[in-house]
Amino acid sequence: MCEERKDPFAEVYAACNAGTLGDKIHDVPDFPRLVDIELAHVCYLQCKMCPVGGKFGKRPPSRLSSDLAKRVLDECAIRGTPVRFIGWGEPTQSEWWKDAVRHAHYAGLLTHMNTNGQWLNDIKDFAYLDSLKFSLQGYTFDEYHEIRKGASYSLLTNNVFRARTAFPDLYITVGTTTSPMDTVDWQQAKLFREFWTMMGADKITIGVTRNLSVVPNLLSRIRTAPTTPNCPELWGRLTIQADGSVTPCCSDYNGDMVVGNIATNSLQEIWDSDNLRETRQKFLADNGTGYIPCRRCDL
């Protein structure tokens, strides 16, 4: 039996999530603990719950230029800050995603990528990743195709198996979202876990699928709690969107919380900026109700 692989990002996530909100406020690092990079705000699937595939998001299609992305990676390398190639589009729809993961690897960065597992004819560049997540919806073939229009479950399965076989040291996560937890078919969930474990996944996550085109408009989602949520984002992370905009929240798919742009400022300048300080202050003042991403957050 092979040795169990450990999540290389476990300590990073623990540092971002540690402590109370008060602890985070009084222990803001000099530079983000984690940087997310959206290589492409593009996807050719038509997933109805997604702002990109469902075409209800406000941001137009875009791809981050190689020069800007390399500038971000080089700045992260100075600090040793881990990076994730994630976002609302599909990273492999960037024509230079392979260059990006190689650049991050040779810069000595801990590197992760999310993918829907569809456009992977050549997977040799997964060798430069420390962690990889395959995202899907539902538990079964039929549920997957009902939500992920234009995708192939068989192709996804084959690509997970190829990645596992080719890169025995790569930490692989398979993540799905499904119906609300109070209606979950736990037998199907058990079979789902068993199947993807057999296919070589190190971690299997199950979340809730929500149609994001509806959620922001539901008054019931507006937070009215007397305490401010313990946000791990605003005091520990930055997300670079494919147009170069920078937001402190990875869930900010419409750019409602943008605090700068890497085309005009460094990450350090944005991290130290009045814009980000004011965003944090507003978040604290209204218990997280002033920003749409915060309203739909489950924290």
PDB file of N, CA and C in Angstrom, residues 208-291:
ATOM      1  N   VAL A 208     -22.377  22.420  -1.858  1.00  0.00           N
ATOM      2  CA  VAL A 208     -23.751  22.690  -2.290  1.00  0.00           C
ATOM      3  C   VAL A 208     -23.741  23.515  -3.564  1.00  0.00           C
ATOM      4  N   THR A 209     -24.445  23.070  -4.586  1.00  0.00           N
ATOM      5  CA  THR A 209     -24.600  23.835  -5.819  1.00  0.00           C
ATOM      6  C   THR A 209     -25.672  24.894  -5.624  1.00  0.00           C
ATOM      7  N   ARG A 210     -25.288  26.146  -5.871  1.00  0.00           N
ATOM      8  CA  ARG A 210     -26.259  27.241  -5.812  1.00  0.00           C
ATOM      9  C   ARG A 210     -26.198  28.013  -7.121  1.00  0.00           C
ATOM     10  N   ASN A 211     -27.344  28.407  -7.619  1.00  0.00           N
ATOM     11  CA  ASN A 211     -27.375  29.212  -8.835  1.00  0.00           C
ATOM     12  C   ASN A 211     -27.013  30.643  -8.468  1.00  0.00           C
ATOM     13  N   LEU A 212     -25.797  31.054  -8.777  1.00  0.00           N
ATOM     14  CA  LEU A 212     -25.314  32.363  -8.353  1.00  0.00           C
ATOM     15  C   LEU A 212     -26.017  33.512  -9.052  1.00  0.00           C
ATOM     16  N   SER A 213     -26.733  33.246 -10.144  1.00  0.00           N
ATOM     17  CA  SER A 213     -27.487  34.316 -10.795  1.00  0.00           C
ATOM     18  C   SER A 213     -28.694  34.712  -9.966  1.00  0.00           C
ATOM     19  N   VAL A 214     -29.113  33.830  -9.049  1.00  0.00           N
ATOM     20  CA  VAL A 214     -30.281  34.080  -8.213  1.00  0.00           C
ATOM     21  C   VAL A 214     -29.885  34.555  -6.824  1.00  0.00           C
ATOM     22  N   VAL A 215     -28.847  33.950  -6.262  1.00  0.00           N
ATOM     23  CA  VAL A 215     -28.483  34.193  -4.875  1.00  0.00           C
ATOM     24  C   VAL A 215     -28.346  35.668  -4.507  1.00  0.00           C
ATOM     25  N   PRO A 216     -27.627  36.505  -5.295  1.00  0.00           N
ATOM     26  CA  PRO A 216     -27.440  37.890  -4.869  1.00  0.00           C
ATOM     27  C   PRO A 216     -28.737  38.674  -4.737  1.00  0.00           C
ATOM     28  N   ASN A 217     -29.816  38.201  -5.375  1.00  0.00           N
ATOM     29  CA  ASN A 217     -31.077  38.931  -5.355  1.00  0.00           C
ATOM     30  C   ASN A 217     -32.027  38.476  -4.252  1.00  0.00           C
ATOM     31  N   LEU A 218     -31.626  37.480  -3.487  1.00  0.00           N
ATOM     32  CA  LEU A 218     -32.488  36.977  -2.423  1.00  0.00           C
ATOM     33  C   LEU A 218     -32.248  37.762  -1.140  1.00  0.00           C
ATOM     34  N   LEU A 219     -33.261  38.464  -0.680  1.00  0.00           N
ATOM     35  CA  LEU A 219     -33.111  39.264   0.531  1.00  0.00           C
ATOM     36  C   LEU A 219     -32.750  38.400   1.723  1.00  0.00           C
ATOM     37  N   SER A 220     -33.162  37.136   1.679  1.00  0.00           N
ATOM     38  CA  SER A 220     -32.858  36.251   2.797  1.00  0.00           C
ATOM     39  C   SER A 220     -31.374  35.979   2.923  1.00  0.00           C
ATOM     40  N   ARG A 221     -30.624  36.254   1.861  1.00  0.00           N
ATOM     41  CA  ARG A 221     -29.185  36.024   1.905  1.00  0.00           C
ATOM     42  C   ARG A 221     -28.439  37.207   2.515  1.00  0.00           C
ATOM     43  N   ILE A 222     -29.119  38.333   2.731  1.00  0.00           N
ATOM     44  CA  ILE A 222     -28.430  39.494   3.287  1.00  0.00           C
ATOM     45  C   ILE A 222     -28.165  39.252   4.762  1.00  0.00           C
ATOM     46  N   ARG A 223     -26.917  39.370   5.135  1.00  0.00           N
ATOM     47  CA  ARG A 223     -26.525  39.045   6.495  1.00  0.00           C
ATOM     48  C   ARG A 223     -27.059  40.084   7.476  1.00  0.00           C
ATOM     49  N   THR A 224     -27.713  39.609   8.520  1.00  0.00           N
ATOM     50  CA  THR A 224     -28.241  40.520   9.536  1.00  0.00           C
ATOM     51  C   THR A 224     -27.719  40.164  10.923  1.00  0.00           C
ATOM     52  N   ALA A 225     -26.762  39.245  10.969  1.00  0.00           N
ATOM     53  CA  ALA A 225     -26.227  38.818  12.263  1.00  0.00           C
ATOM     54  C   ALA A 225     -25.533  39.972  12.968  1.00  0.00           C
ATOM     55  N   PRO A 226     -25.591  40.030  14.294  1.00  0.00           N
ATOM     56  CA  PRO A 226     -24.991  41.138  15.023  1.00  0.00           C
ATOM     57  C   PRO A 226     -23.470  41.104  15.028  1.00  0.00           C
ATOM     58  N   THR A 227     -22.883  39.965  14.698  1.00  0.00           N
ATOM     59  CA  THR A 227     -21.426  39.867  14.676  1.00  0.00           C
ATOM     60  C   THR A 227     -20.912  39.769  13.245  1.00  0.00           C
ATOM     61  N   THR A 228     -19.711  40.260  13.030  1.00  0.00           N
ATOM     62  CA  THR A 228     -19.105  40.228  11.708  1.00  0.00           C
ATOM     63  C   THR A 228     -18.510  38.851  11.446  1.00  0.00           C
ATOM     64  N   PRO A 229     -18.728  38.276  10.241  1.00  0.00           N
ATOM     65  CA  PRO A 229     -18.204  36.942   9.947  1.00  0.00           C
ATOM     66  C   PRO A 229     -16.686  36.895  10.011  1.00  0.00           C
ATOM     67  N   ASN A 230     -16.166  35.735  10.376  1.00  0.00           N
ATOM     68  CA  ASN A 230     -14.722  35.549  10.534  1.00  0.00           C
ATOM     69  C   ASN A 230     -14.094  35.285   9.165  1.00  0.00           C
ATOM     70  N   CYS A 231     -13.908  36.332   8.391  1.00  0.00           N
ATOM     71  CA  CYS A 231     -13.454  36.219   7.004  1.00  0.00           C
ATOM     72  C   CYS A 231     -11.965  35.888   6.922  1.00  0.00           C
ATOM     73  N   PRO A 232     -11.594  34.834   6.168  1.00  0.00           N
ATOM     74  CA  PRO A 232     -10.180  34.499   5.992  1.00  0.00           C
ATOM     75  C   PRO A 232      -9.551  35.206   4.801  1.00  0.00           C
ATOM     76  N   GLU A 233     -10.345  35.975   4.060  1.00  0.00           N
ATOM     77  CA  GLU A 233      -9.875  36.536   2.796  1.00  0.00           C
ATOM     78  C   GLU A 233      -9.243  37.923   2.950  1.00  0.00           C
ATOM     79  N   LEU A 234      -9.968  38.854   3.549  1.00  0.00           N
ATOM     80  CA  LEU A 234      -9.577  40.263   3.500  1.00  0.00           C
ATOM     81  C   LEU A 234      -8.260  40.564   4.194  1.00  0.00           C
ATOM     82  N   TRP A 235      -7.884  39.720   5.152  1.00  0.00           N
ATOM     83  CA  TRP A 235      -6.661  39.982   5.914  1.00  0.00           C
ATOM     84  C   TRP A 235      -5.547  38.990   5.594  1.00  0.00           C
ATOM     85  N   GLY A 236      -5.725  38.181   4.540  1.00  0.00           N
ATOM     86  CA  GLY A 236      -4.700  37.192   4.263  1.00  0.00           C
ATOM     87  C   GLY A 236      -4.452  36.837   2.813  1.00  0.00           C
ATOM     88  N   ARG A 237      -5.346  37.278   1.915  1.00  0.00           N
ATOM     89  CA  ARG A 237      -5.241  36.820   0.529  1.00  0.00           C
ATOM     90  C   ARG A 237      -5.527  37.955  -0.452  1.00  0.00           C
ATOM     91  N   LEU A 238      -5.076  37.769  -1.692  1.00  0.00           N
ATOM     92  CA  LEU A 238      -5.473  38.623  -2.805  1.00  0.00           C
ATOM     93  C   LEU A 238      -5.769  37.723  -4.010  1.00  0.00           C
ATOM     94  N   THR A 239      -6.712  38.174  -4.830  1.00  0.00           N
ATOM     95  CA  THR A 239      -7.064  37.464  -6.056  1.00  0.00           C
ATOM     96  C   THR A 239      -6.849  38.374  -7.249  1.00  0.00           C
ATOM     97  N   ILE A 240      -6.080  37.915  -8.227  1.00  0.00           N
ATOM     98  CA  ILE A 240      -5.870  38.666  -9.467  1.00  0.00           C
ATOM     99  C   ILE A 240      -6.822  38.116 -10.507  1.00  0.00           C
ATOM    100  N   GLN A 241      -7.717  38.955 -11.000  1.00  0.00           N
ATOM    101  CA  GLN A 241      -8.659  38.543 -12.023  1.00  0.00           C
ATOM    102  C   GLN A 241      -8.016  38.661 -13.406  1.00  0.00           C
ATOM    103  N   ALA A 242      -8.636  38.043 -14.387  1.00  0.00           N
ATOM    104  CA  ALA A 242      -8.006  37.902 -15.697  1.00  0.00           C
ATOM    105  C   ALA A 242      -7.783  39.229 -16.422  1.00  0.00           C
ATOM    106  N   ASP A 243      -8.481  40.277 -16.020  1.00  0.00           N
ATOM    107  CA  ASP A 243      -8.246  41.590 -16.625  1.00  0.00           C
ATOM    108  C   ASP A 243      -7.215  42.408 -15.848  1.00  0.00           C
ATOM    109  N   GLY A 244      -6.599  41.790 -14.854  1.00  0.00           N
ATOM    110  CA  GLY A 244      -5.593  42.469 -14.047  1.00  0.00           C
ATOM    111  C   GLY A 244      -6.128  43.091 -12.782  1.00  0.00           C
ATOM    112  N   SER A 245      -7.442  43.165 -12.638  1.00  0.00           N
ATOM    113  CA  SER A 245      -8.035  43.720 -11.425  1.00  0.00           C
ATOM    114  C   SER A 245      -7.694  42.851 -10.223  1.00  0.00           C
ATOM    115  N   VAL A 246      -7.569  43.492  -9.063  1.00  0.00           N
ATOM    116  CA  VAL A 246      -7.232  42.776  -7.843  1.00  0.00           C
ATOM    117  C   VAL A 246      -8.346  42.967  -6.823  1.00  0.00           C
ATOM    118  N   THR A 247      -8.810  41.867  -6.264  1.00  0.00           N
ATOM    119  CA  THR A 247      -9.867  41.893  -5.256  1.00  0.00           C
ATOM    120  C   THR A 247      -9.408  41.067  -4.061  1.00  0.00           C
ATOM    121  N   PRO A 248      -9.857  41.393  -2.859  1.00  0.00           N
ATOM    122  CA  PRO A 248      -9.459  40.607  -1.690  1.00  0.00           C
ATOM    123  C   PRO A 248     -10.286  39.347  -1.482  1.00  0.00           C
ATOM    124  N   CYS A 249     -11.229  39.071  -2.384  1.00  0.00           N
ATOM    125  CA  CYS A 249     -12.126  37.931  -2.183  1.00  0.00           C
ATOM    126  C   CYS A 249     -12.170  37.052  -3.427  1.00  0.00           C
ATOM    127  N   CYS A 250     -11.900  35.755  -3.271  1.00  0.00           N
ATOM    128  CA  CYS A 250     -11.906  34.838  -4.410  1.00  0.00           C
ATOM    129  C   CYS A 250     -13.314  34.581  -4.930  1.00  0.00           C
ATOM    130  N   SER A 251     -14.346  34.918  -4.147  1.00  0.00           N
ATOM    131  CA  SER A 251     -15.737  34.730  -4.578  1.00  0.00           C
ATOM    132  C   SER A 251     -16.309  35.939  -5.302  1.00  0.00           C
ATOM    133  N   ASP A 252     -15.511  36.959  -5.467  1.00  0.00           N
ATOM    134  CA  ASP A 252     -15.967  38.221  -6.060  1.00  0.00           C
ATOM    135  C   ASP A 252     -15.969  38.124  -7.584  1.00  0.00           C
ATOM    136  N   TYR A 253     -16.902  37.338  -8.145  1.00  0.00           N
ATOM    137  CA  TYR A 253     -16.840  37.049  -9.576  1.00  0.00           C
ATOM    138  C   TYR A 253     -17.192  38.243 -10.452  1.00  0.00           C
ATOM    139  N   ASN A 254     -17.894  39.241  -9.919  1.00  0.00           N
ATOM    140  CA  ASN A 254     -18.227  40.420 -10.715  1.00  0.00           C
ATOM    141  C   ASN A 254     -17.289  41.600 -10.472  1.00  0.00           C
ATOM    142  N   GLY A 255     -16.318  41.435  -9.615  1.00  0.00           N
ATOM    143  CA  GLY A 255     -15.401  42.527  -9.335  1.00  0.00           C
ATOM    144  C   GLY A 255     -16.016  43.637  -8.513  1.00  0.00           C
ATOM    145  N   ASP A 256     -16.918  43.296  -7.595  1.00  0.00           N
ATOM    146  CA  ASP A 256     -17.587  44.304  -6.769  1.00  0.00           C
ATOM    147  C   ASP A 256     -16.673  44.879  -5.687  1.00  0.00           C
ATOM    148  N   MET A 257     -15.544  44.205  -5.430  1.00  0.00           N
ATOM    149  CA  MET A 257     -14.672  44.633  -4.335  1.00  0.00           C
ATOM    150  C   MET A 257     -13.251  44.960  -4.823  1.00  0.00           C
ATOM    151  N   VAL A 258     -13.123  45.327  -6.088  1.00  0.00           N
ATOM    152  CA  VAL A 258     -11.800  45.584  -6.659  1.00  0.00           C
ATOM    153  C   VAL A 258     -11.096  46.721  -5.922  1.00  0.00           C
ATOM    154  N   VAL A 259      -9.812  46.505  -5.598  1.00  0.00           N
ATOM    155  CA  VAL A 259      -9.030  47.494  -4.847  1.00  0.00           C
ATOM    156  C   VAL A 259      -7.805  47.980  -5.628  1.00  0.00           C
ATOM    157  N   GLY A 260      -7.617  47.481  -6.847  1.00  0.00           N
ATOM    158  CA  GLY A 260      -6.474  47.926  -7.638  1.00  0.00           C
ATOM    159  C   GLY A 260      -6.329  47.087  -8.886  1.00  0.00           C
ATOM    160  N   ASN A 261      -5.228  47.330  -9.621  1.00  0.00           N
ATOM    161  CA  ASN A 261      -4.960  46.581 -10.841  1.00  0.00           C
ATOM    162  C   ASN A 261      -3.453  46.398 -10.980  1.00  0.00           C
ATOM    163  N   ILE A 262      -3.029  45.194 -11.288  1.00  0.00           N
ATOM    164  CA  ILE A 262      -1.599  44.924 -11.356  1.00  0.00           C
ATOM    165  C   ILE A 262      -0.941  45.552 -12.582  1.00  0.00           C
ATOM    166  N   ALA A 263      -1.754  46.084 -13.490  1.00  0.00           N
ATOM    167  CA  ALA A 263      -1.170  46.792 -14.624  1.00  0.00           C
ATOM    168  C   ALA A 263      -0.571  48.132 -14.197  1.00  0.00           C
ATOM    169  N   THR A 264      -1.046  48.658 -13.066  1.00  0.00           N
ATOM    170  CA  THR A 264      -0.590  49.971 -12.613  1.00  0.00           C
ATOM    171  C   THR A 264       0.090  49.959 -11.255  1.00  0.00           C
ATOM    172  N   ASN A 265      -0.101  48.884 -10.494  1.00  0.00           N
ATOM    173  CA  ASN A 265       0.504  48.815  -9.154  1.00  0.00           C
ATOM    174  C   ASN A 265       1.010  47.412  -8.859  1.00  0.00           C
ATOM    175  N   SER A 266       1.998  47.317  -8.005  1.00  0.00           N
ATOM    176  CA  SER A 266       2.482  46.014  -7.556  1.00  0.00           C
ATOM    177  C   SER A 266       1.509  45.440  -6.532  1.00  0.00           C
ATOM    178  N   LEU A 267       1.633  44.144  -6.275  1.00  0.00           N
ATOM    179  CA  LEU A 267       0.811  43.534  -5.231  1.00  0.00           C
ATOM    180  C   LEU A 267       1.092  44.179  -3.876  1.00  0.00           C
ATOM    181  N   GLN A 268       2.348  44.488  -3.621  1.00  0.00           N
ATOM    182  CA  GLN A 268       2.699  45.113  -2.349  1.00  0.00           C
ATOM    183  C   GLN A 268       2.005  46.457  -2.190  1.00  0.00           C
ATOM    184  N   GLU A 269       1.995  47.255  -3.254  1.00  0.00           N
ATOM    185  CA  GLU A 269       1.328  48.566  -3.195  1.00  0.00           C
ATOM    186  C   GLU A 269      -0.169  48.406  -2.971  1.00  0.00           C
ATOM    187  N   ILE A 270      -0.770  47.415  -3.606  1.00  0.00           N
ATOM    188  CA  ILE A 270      -2.206  47.187  -3.433  1.00  0.00           C
ATOM    189  C   ILE A 270      -2.498  46.673  -2.030  1.00  0.00           C
ATOM    190  N   TRP A 271      -1.642  45.787  -1.523  1.00  0.00           N
ATOM    191  CA  TRP A 271      -1.818  45.245  -0.179  1.00  0.00           C
ATOM    192  C   TRP A 271      -1.746  46.346   0.882  1.00  0.00           C
ATOM    193  N   ASP A 272      -0.917  47.355   0.645  1.00  0.00           N
ATOM    194  CA  ASP A 272      -0.734  48.451   1.593  1.00  0.00           C
ATOM    195  C   ASP A 272      -1.624  49.661   1.294  1.00  0.00           C
ATOM    196  N   SER A 273      -2.514  49.542   0.316  1.00  0.00           N
ATOM    197  CA  SER A 273      -3.259  50.694  -0.197  1.00  0.00           C
ATOM    198  C   SER A 273      -4.405  51.143   0.709  1.00  0.00           C
ATOM    199  N   ASP A 274      -4.766  52.400   0.555  1.00  0.00           N
ATOM    200  CA  ASP A 274      -5.945  52.942   1.242  1.00  0.00           C
ATOM    201  C   ASP A 274      -7.207  52.226   0.778  1.00  0.00           C
ATOM    202  N   ASN A 275      -7.255  51.833  -0.507  1.00  0.00           N
ATOM    203  CA  ASN A 275      -8.436  51.140  -1.032  1.00  0.00           C
ATOM    204  C   ASN A 275      -8.724  49.859  -0.254  1.00  0.00           C
ATOM    205  N   LEU A 276      -7.692  49.083   0.009  1.00  0.00           N
ATOM    206  CA  LEU A 276      -7.900  47.832   0.742  1.00  0.00           C
ATOM    207  C   LEU A 276      -8.236  48.108   2.204  1.00  0.00           C
ATOM    208  N   ARG A 277      -7.578  49.099   2.810  1.00  0.00           N
ATOM    209  CA  ARG A 277      -7.903  49.441   4.197  1.00  0.00           C
ATOM    210  C   ARG A 277      -9.359  49.883   4.323  1.00  0.00           C
ATOM    211  N   GLU A 278      -9.830  50.679   3.366  1.00  0.00           N
ATOM    212  CA  GLU A 278     -11.214  51.160   3.398  1.00  0.00           C
ATOM    213  C   GLU A 278     -12.201  50.007   3.195  1.00  0.00           C
ATOM    214  N   THR A 279     -11.838  49.056   2.345  1.00  0.00           N
ATOM    215  CA  THR A 279     -12.691  47.882   2.137  1.00  0.00           C
ATOM    216  C   THR A 279     -12.832  47.093   3.424  1.00  0.00           C
ATOM    217  N   ARG A 280     -11.735  46.899   4.128  1.00  0.00           N
ATOM    218  CA  ARG A 280     -11.782  46.190   5.406  1.00  0.00           C
ATOM    219  C   ARG A 280     -12.634  46.942   6.421  1.00  0.00           C
ATOM    220  N   GLN A 281     -12.471  48.258   6.476  1.00  0.00           N
ATOM    221  CA  GLN A 281     -13.226  49.068   7.430  1.00  0.00           C
ATOM    222  C   GLN A 281     -14.720  48.999   7.148  1.00  0.00           C
ATOM    223  N   LYS A 282     -15.097  49.055   5.870  1.00  0.00           N
ATOM    224  CA  LYS A 282     -16.509  48.963   5.506  1.00  0.00           C
ATOM    225  C   LYS A 282     -17.070  47.593   5.876  1.00  0.00           C
ATOM    226  N   PHE A 283     -16.287  46.564   5.637  1.00  0.00           N
ATOM    227  CA  PHE A 283     -16.696  45.206   5.988  1.00  0.00           C
ATOM    228  C   PHE A 283     -16.983  45.099   7.487  1.00  0.00           C
ATOM    229  N   LEU A 284     -16.109  45.688   8.301  1.00  0.00           N
ATOM    230  CA  LEU A 284     -16.286  45.646   9.746  1.00  0.00           C
ATOM    231  C   LEU A 284     -17.472  46.494  10.194  1.00  0.00           C
ATOM    232  N   ALA A 285     -17.674  47.629   9.525  1.00  0.00           N
ATOM    233  CA  ALA A 285     -18.717  48.564   9.944  1.00  0.00           C
ATOM    234  C   ALA A 285     -20.125  48.023   9.722  1.00  0.00           C
ATOM    235  N   ASP A 286     -20.324  47.235   8.658  1.00  0.00           N
ATOM    236  CA  ASP A 286     -21.689  46.777   8.355  1.00  0.00           C
ATOM    237  C   ASP A 286     -21.848  45.254   8.478  1.00  0.00           C
ATOM    238  N   ASN A 287     -20.937  44.626   9.233  1.00  0.00           N
ATOM    239  CA  ASN A 287     -21.037  43.179   9.464  1.00  0.00           C
ATOM    240  C   ASN A 287     -21.054  42.361   8.177  1.00  0.00           C
ATOM    241  N   GLY A 288     -20.381  42.856   7.152  1.00  0.00           N
ATOM    242  CA  GLY A 288     -20.282  42.115   5.909  1.00  0.00           C
ATOM    243  C   GLY A 288     -21.495  42.194   5.020  1.00  0.00           C
ATOM    244  N   THR A 289     -22.408  43.153   5.258  1.00  0.00           N
ATOM    245  CA  THR A 289     -23.614  43.253   4.431  1.00  0.00           C
ATOM    246  C   THR A 289     -23.453  44.236   3.272  1.00  0.00           C
ATOM    247  N   GLY A 290     -22.352  44.974   3.242  1.00  0.00           N
ATOM    248  CA  GLY A 290     -22.201  46.026   2.233  1.00  0.00           C
ATOM    249  C   GLY A 290     -21.688  45.556   0.898  1.00  0.00           C
ATOM    250  N   TYR A 291     -21.218  44.316   0.824  1.00  0.00           N
ATOM    251  CA  TYR A 291     -20.693  43.784  -0.429  1.00  0.00           C
ATOM    252  C   TYR A 291     -21.455  42.524  -0.813  1.00  0.00           C
TER     253      TYR A 291
END
